[in-house]
PDB file of C-alpha atoms in Angstrom:
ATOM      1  CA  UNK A 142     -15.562  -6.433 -18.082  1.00 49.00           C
ATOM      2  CA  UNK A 143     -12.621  -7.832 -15.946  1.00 59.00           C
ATOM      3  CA  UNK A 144      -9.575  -5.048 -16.057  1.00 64.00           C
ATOM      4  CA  UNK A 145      -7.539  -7.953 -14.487  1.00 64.00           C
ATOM      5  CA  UNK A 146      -3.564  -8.148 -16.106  1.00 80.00           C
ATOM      6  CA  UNK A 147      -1.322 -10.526 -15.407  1.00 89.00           C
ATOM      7  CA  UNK A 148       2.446 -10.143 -16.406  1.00 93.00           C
ATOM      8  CA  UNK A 149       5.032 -12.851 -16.900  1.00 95.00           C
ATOM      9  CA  UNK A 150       7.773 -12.138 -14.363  1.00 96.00           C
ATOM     10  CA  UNK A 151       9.943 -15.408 -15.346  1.00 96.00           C
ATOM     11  CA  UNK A 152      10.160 -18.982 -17.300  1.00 97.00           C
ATOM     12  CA  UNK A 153      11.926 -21.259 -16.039  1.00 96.00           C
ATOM     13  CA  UNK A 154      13.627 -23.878 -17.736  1.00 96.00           C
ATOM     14  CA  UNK A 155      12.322 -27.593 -16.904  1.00 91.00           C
ATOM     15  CA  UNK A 156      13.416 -30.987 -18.361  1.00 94.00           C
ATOM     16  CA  UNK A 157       9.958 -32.071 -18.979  1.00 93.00           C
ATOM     17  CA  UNK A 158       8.914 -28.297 -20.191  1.00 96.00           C
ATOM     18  CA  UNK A 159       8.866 -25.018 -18.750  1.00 97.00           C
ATOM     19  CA  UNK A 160       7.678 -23.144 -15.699  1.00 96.00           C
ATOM     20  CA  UNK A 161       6.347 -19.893 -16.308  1.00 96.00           C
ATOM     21  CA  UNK A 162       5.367 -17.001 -13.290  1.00 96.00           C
ATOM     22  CA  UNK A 163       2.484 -14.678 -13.784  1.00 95.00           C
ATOM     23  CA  UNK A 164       1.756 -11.797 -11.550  1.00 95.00           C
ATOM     24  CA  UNK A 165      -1.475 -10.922 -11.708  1.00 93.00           C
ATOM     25  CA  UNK A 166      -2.558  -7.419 -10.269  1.00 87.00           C
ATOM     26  CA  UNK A 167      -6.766  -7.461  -9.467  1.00 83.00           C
ATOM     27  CA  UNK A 168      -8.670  -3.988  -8.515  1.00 81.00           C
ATOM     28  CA  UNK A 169      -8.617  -2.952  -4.918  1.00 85.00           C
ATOM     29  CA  UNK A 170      -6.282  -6.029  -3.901  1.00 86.00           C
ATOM     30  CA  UNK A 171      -2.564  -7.189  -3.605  1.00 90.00           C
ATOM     31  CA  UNK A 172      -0.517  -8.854  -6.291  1.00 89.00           C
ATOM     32  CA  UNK A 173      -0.518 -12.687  -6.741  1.00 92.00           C
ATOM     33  CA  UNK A 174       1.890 -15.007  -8.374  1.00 94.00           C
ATOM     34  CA  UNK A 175       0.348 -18.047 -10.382  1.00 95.00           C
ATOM     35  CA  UNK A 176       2.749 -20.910 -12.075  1.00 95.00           C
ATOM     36  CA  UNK A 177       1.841 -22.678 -15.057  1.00 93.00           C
ATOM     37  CA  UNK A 178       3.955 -25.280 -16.245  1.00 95.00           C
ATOM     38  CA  UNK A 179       3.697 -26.190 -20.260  1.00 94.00           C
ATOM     39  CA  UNK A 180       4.883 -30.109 -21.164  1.00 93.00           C
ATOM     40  CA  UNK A 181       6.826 -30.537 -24.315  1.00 82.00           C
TER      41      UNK A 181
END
């Protein structure tokens, strides 16, 4: 099973939607940042 978290570290405001930032922290490796943006 994956033990894999990711944590929203903003969302950003866009006309068309929103922009939201995930940090994801793995096992045994460094933090990455994702973006997912979400139409209205």
């Amino acid at each position: 099973m994956s033990r894999n978290t990711g944590e929203v570290i903003s969302v950003i405001d866009h006309p068309d939607g929103k922009i939201i930032k995930i940090r994801w922290r793995l096992d045994g490796q460094l933090p990455h940042d994702t973006d997912y943006f979400t139409k209205k």
